[in-house]
mmCIF file of C-alpha atoms in Angstrom:
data_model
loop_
_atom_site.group_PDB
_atom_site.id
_atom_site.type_symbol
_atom_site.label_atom_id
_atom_site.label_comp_id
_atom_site.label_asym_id
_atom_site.label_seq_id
_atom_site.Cartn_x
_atom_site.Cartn_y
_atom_site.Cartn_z
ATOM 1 C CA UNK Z 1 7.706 11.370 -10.693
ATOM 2 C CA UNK Z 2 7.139 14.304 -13.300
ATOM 3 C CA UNK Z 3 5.024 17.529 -12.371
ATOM 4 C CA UNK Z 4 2.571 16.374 -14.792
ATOM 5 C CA UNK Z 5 2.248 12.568 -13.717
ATOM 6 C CA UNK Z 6 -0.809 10.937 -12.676
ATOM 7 C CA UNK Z 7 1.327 9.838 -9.499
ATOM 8 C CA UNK Z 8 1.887 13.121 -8.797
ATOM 9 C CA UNK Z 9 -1.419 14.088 -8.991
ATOM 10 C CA UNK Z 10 -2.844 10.979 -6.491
ATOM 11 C CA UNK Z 11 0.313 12.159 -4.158
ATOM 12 C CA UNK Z 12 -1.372 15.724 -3.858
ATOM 13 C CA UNK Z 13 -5.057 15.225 -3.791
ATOM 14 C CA UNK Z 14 -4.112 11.895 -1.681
ATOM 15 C CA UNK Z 15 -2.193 14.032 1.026
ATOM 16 C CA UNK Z 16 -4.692 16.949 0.925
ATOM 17 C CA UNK Z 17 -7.763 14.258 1.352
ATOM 18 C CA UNK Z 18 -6.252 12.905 3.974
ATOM 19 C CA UNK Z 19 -4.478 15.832 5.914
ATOM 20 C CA UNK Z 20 -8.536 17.618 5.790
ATOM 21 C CA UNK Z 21 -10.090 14.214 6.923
ATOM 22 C CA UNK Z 22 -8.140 14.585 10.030
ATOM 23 C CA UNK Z 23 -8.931 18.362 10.931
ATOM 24 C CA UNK Z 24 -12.612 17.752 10.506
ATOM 25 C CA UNK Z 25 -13.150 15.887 13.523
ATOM 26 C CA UNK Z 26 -10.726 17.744 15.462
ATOM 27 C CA UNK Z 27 -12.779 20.632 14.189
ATOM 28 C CA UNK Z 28 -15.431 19.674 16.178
ATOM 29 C CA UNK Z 29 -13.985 20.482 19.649
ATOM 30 C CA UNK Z 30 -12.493 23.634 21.072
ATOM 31 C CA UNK Z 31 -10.075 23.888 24.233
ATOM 32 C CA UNK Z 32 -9.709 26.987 26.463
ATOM 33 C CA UNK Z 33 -6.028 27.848 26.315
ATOM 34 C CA UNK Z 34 -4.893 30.819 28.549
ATOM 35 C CA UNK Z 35 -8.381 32.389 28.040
ATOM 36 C CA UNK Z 36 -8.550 31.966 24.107
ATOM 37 C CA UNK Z 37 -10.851 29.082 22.632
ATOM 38 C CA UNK Z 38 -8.830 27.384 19.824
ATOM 39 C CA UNK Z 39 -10.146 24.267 18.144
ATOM 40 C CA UNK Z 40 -8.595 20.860 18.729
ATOM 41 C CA UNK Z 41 -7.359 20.645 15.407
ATOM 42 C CA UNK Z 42 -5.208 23.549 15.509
ATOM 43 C CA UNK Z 43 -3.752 22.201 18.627
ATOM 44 C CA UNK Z 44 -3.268 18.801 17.353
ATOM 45 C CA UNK Z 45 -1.216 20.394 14.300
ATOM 46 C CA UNK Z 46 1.404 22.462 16.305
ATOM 47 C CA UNK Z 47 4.067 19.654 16.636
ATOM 48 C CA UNK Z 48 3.106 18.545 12.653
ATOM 49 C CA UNK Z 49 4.261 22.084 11.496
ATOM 50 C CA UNK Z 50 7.052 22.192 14.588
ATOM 51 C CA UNK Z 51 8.624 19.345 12.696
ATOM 52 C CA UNK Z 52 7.926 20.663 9.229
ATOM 53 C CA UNK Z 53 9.509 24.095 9.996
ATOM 54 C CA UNK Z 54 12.398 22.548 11.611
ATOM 55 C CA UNK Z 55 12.825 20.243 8.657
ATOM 56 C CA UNK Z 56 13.128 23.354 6.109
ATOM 57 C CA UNK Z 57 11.825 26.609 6.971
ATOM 58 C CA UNK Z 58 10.994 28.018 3.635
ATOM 59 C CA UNK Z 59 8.965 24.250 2.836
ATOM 60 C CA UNK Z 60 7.064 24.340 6.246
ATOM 61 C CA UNK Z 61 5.672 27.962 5.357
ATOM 62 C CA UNK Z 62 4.317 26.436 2.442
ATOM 63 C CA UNK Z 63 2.977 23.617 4.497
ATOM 64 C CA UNK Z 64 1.612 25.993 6.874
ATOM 65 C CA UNK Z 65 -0.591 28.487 4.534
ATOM 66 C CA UNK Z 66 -2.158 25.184 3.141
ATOM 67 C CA UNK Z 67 -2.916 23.900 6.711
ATOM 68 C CA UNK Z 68 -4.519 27.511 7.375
ATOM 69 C CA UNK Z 69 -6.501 26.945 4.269
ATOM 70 C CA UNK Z 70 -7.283 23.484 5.202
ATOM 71 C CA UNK Z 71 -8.184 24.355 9.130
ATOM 72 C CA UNK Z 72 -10.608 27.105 7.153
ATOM 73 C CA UNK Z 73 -12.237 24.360 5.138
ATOM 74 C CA UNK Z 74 -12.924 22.333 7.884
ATOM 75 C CA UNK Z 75 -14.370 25.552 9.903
ATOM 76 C CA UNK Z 76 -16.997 25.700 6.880
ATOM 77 C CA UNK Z 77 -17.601 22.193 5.897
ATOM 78 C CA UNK Z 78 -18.197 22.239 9.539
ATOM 79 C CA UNK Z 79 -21.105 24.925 9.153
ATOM 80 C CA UNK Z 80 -22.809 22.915 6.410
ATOM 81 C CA UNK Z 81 -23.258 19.577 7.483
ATOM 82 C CA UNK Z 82 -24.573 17.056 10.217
ATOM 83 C CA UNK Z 83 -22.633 15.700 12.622
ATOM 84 C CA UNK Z 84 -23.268 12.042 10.603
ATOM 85 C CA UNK Z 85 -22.065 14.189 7.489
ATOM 86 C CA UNK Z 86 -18.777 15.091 8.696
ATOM 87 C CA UNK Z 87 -18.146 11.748 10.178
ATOM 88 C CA UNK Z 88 -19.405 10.212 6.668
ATOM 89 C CA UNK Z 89 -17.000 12.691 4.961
ATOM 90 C CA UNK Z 90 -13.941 12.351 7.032
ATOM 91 C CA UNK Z 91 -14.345 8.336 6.089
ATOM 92 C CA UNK Z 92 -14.660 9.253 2.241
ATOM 93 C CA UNK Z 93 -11.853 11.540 2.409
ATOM 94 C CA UNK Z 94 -10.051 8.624 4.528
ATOM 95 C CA UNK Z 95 -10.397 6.004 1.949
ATOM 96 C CA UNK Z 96 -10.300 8.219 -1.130
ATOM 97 C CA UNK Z 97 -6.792 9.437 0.244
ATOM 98 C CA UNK Z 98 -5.390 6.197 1.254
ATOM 99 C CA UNK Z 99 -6.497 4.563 -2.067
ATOM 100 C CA UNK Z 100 -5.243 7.685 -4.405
ATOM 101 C CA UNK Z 101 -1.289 7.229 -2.445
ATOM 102 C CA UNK Z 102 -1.721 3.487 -2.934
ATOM 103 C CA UNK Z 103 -2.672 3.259 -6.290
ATOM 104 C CA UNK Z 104 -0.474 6.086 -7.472
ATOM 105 C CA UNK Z 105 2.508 4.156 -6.032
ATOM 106 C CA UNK Z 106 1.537 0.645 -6.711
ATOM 107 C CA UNK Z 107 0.202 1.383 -10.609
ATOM 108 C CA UNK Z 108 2.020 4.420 -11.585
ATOM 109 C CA UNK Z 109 5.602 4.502 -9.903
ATOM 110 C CA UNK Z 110 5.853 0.508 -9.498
ATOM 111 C CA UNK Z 111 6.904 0.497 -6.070
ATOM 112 C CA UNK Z 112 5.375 -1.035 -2.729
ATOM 113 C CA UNK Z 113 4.235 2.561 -0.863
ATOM 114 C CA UNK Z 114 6.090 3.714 1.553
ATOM 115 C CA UNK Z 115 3.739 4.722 4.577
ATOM 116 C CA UNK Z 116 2.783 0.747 4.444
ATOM 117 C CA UNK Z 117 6.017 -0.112 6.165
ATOM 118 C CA UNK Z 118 6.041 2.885 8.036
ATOM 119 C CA UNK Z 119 3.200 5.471 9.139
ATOM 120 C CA UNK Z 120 5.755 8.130 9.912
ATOM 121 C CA UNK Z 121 6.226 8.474 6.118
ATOM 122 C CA UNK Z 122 2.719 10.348 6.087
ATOM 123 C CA UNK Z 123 4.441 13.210 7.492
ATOM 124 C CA UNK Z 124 7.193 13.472 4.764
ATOM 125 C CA UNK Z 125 4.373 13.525 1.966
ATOM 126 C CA UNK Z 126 3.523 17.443 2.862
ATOM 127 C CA UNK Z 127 7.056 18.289 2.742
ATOM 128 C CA UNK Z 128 8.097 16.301 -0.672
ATOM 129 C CA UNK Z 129 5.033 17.647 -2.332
ATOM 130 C CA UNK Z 130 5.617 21.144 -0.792
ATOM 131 C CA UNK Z 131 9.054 20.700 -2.323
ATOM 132 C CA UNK Z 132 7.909 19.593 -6.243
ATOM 133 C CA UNK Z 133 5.637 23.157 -6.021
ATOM 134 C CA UNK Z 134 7.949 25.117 -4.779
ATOM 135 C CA UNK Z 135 10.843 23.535 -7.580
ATOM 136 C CA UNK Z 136 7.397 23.771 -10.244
ATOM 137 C CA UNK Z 137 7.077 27.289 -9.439
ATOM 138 C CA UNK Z 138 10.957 28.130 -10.133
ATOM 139 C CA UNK Z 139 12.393 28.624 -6.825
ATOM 140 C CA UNK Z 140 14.448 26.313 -4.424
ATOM 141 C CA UNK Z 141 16.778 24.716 -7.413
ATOM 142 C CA UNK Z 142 18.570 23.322 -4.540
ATOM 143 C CA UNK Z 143 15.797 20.581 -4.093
ATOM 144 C CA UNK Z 144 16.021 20.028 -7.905
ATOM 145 C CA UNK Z 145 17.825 16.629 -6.913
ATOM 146 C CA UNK Z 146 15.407 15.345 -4.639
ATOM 147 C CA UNK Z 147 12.085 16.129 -6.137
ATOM 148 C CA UNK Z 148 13.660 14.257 -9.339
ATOM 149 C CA UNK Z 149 14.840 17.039 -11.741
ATOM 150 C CA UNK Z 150 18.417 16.677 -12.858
ATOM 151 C CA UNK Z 151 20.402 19.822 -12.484
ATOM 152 C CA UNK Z 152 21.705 21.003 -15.623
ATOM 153 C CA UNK Z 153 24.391 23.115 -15.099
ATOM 154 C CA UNK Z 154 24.265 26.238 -17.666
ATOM 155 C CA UNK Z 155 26.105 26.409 -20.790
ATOM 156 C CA UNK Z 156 26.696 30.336 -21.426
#
């Protein structure tokens, strides 16, 4: 799947439609924790980014700024709409997501998706897009391999 595929491009609005329809709601809440209110969201995310750090450090920091950016979102859609208007949004973004990783598997790559047969594979998404910026950007070669890029060894 190339940088500049539509695939691609379902993958990361898919994952980033989906990963903000499930902070919204969790938005909604807060929980007293050792005298600090933090919102059910943030909560909810700690073993997520646990198991992203642990799974590559440098990755889950990427992961991690976008989920503060993300948690931030939700704080202002949050600000701006109805109760009924969140819940209305988090289904849009729901479907929308679901439908963009679907069809961007299933048209584009050819392939039966992956978080069909398993659910877990939702968590994986963050990291393997997290992976293709971070190889787009020119650092990590070492995930060259798995993001799809051949390694061409240099001829000087």
């Amino acid at each position: 799947m190339s940088d500049r595929s539509p695939a691609y491009a379902m993958h990361v609005f898919g994952i980033l439609f989906l990963f903000l329809a499930t902070l919204l709601p969790l938005s909604l809440w807060f929980i007293t924790v050792f005298g600090i209110e933090v919102r059910l969201a943030t909560i909810a995310l700690v073993p997520a980014l646990i198991f992203w750090l642990v799974v590559d450090f440098g990755l889950g920091a990427v992961i991690l700024g976008a989920a503060i950016a993300l948690l931030e979102a939700a704080a202002m859609i949050l600000n701006h709409v109805t109760t009924a208007g969140m819940w209305s949004l988090t289904a849009i973004l729901m479907v929308t997501g679901a439908a963009l990783l679907i069809i961007g598997q299933l048209v584009f790559e050819r392939r039966r998706p992956a978080m069909i047969d398993n659910p877990a594979h939702l968590l994986i998404g963050p990291v393997f897009i997290a992976a293709k910026l971070v190889v787009a950007l020119g650092f990590r070669h070492d995930l060259d391999i798995i993001v799809g890029k051949r390694h061409q060894a240099s001829s000087r």
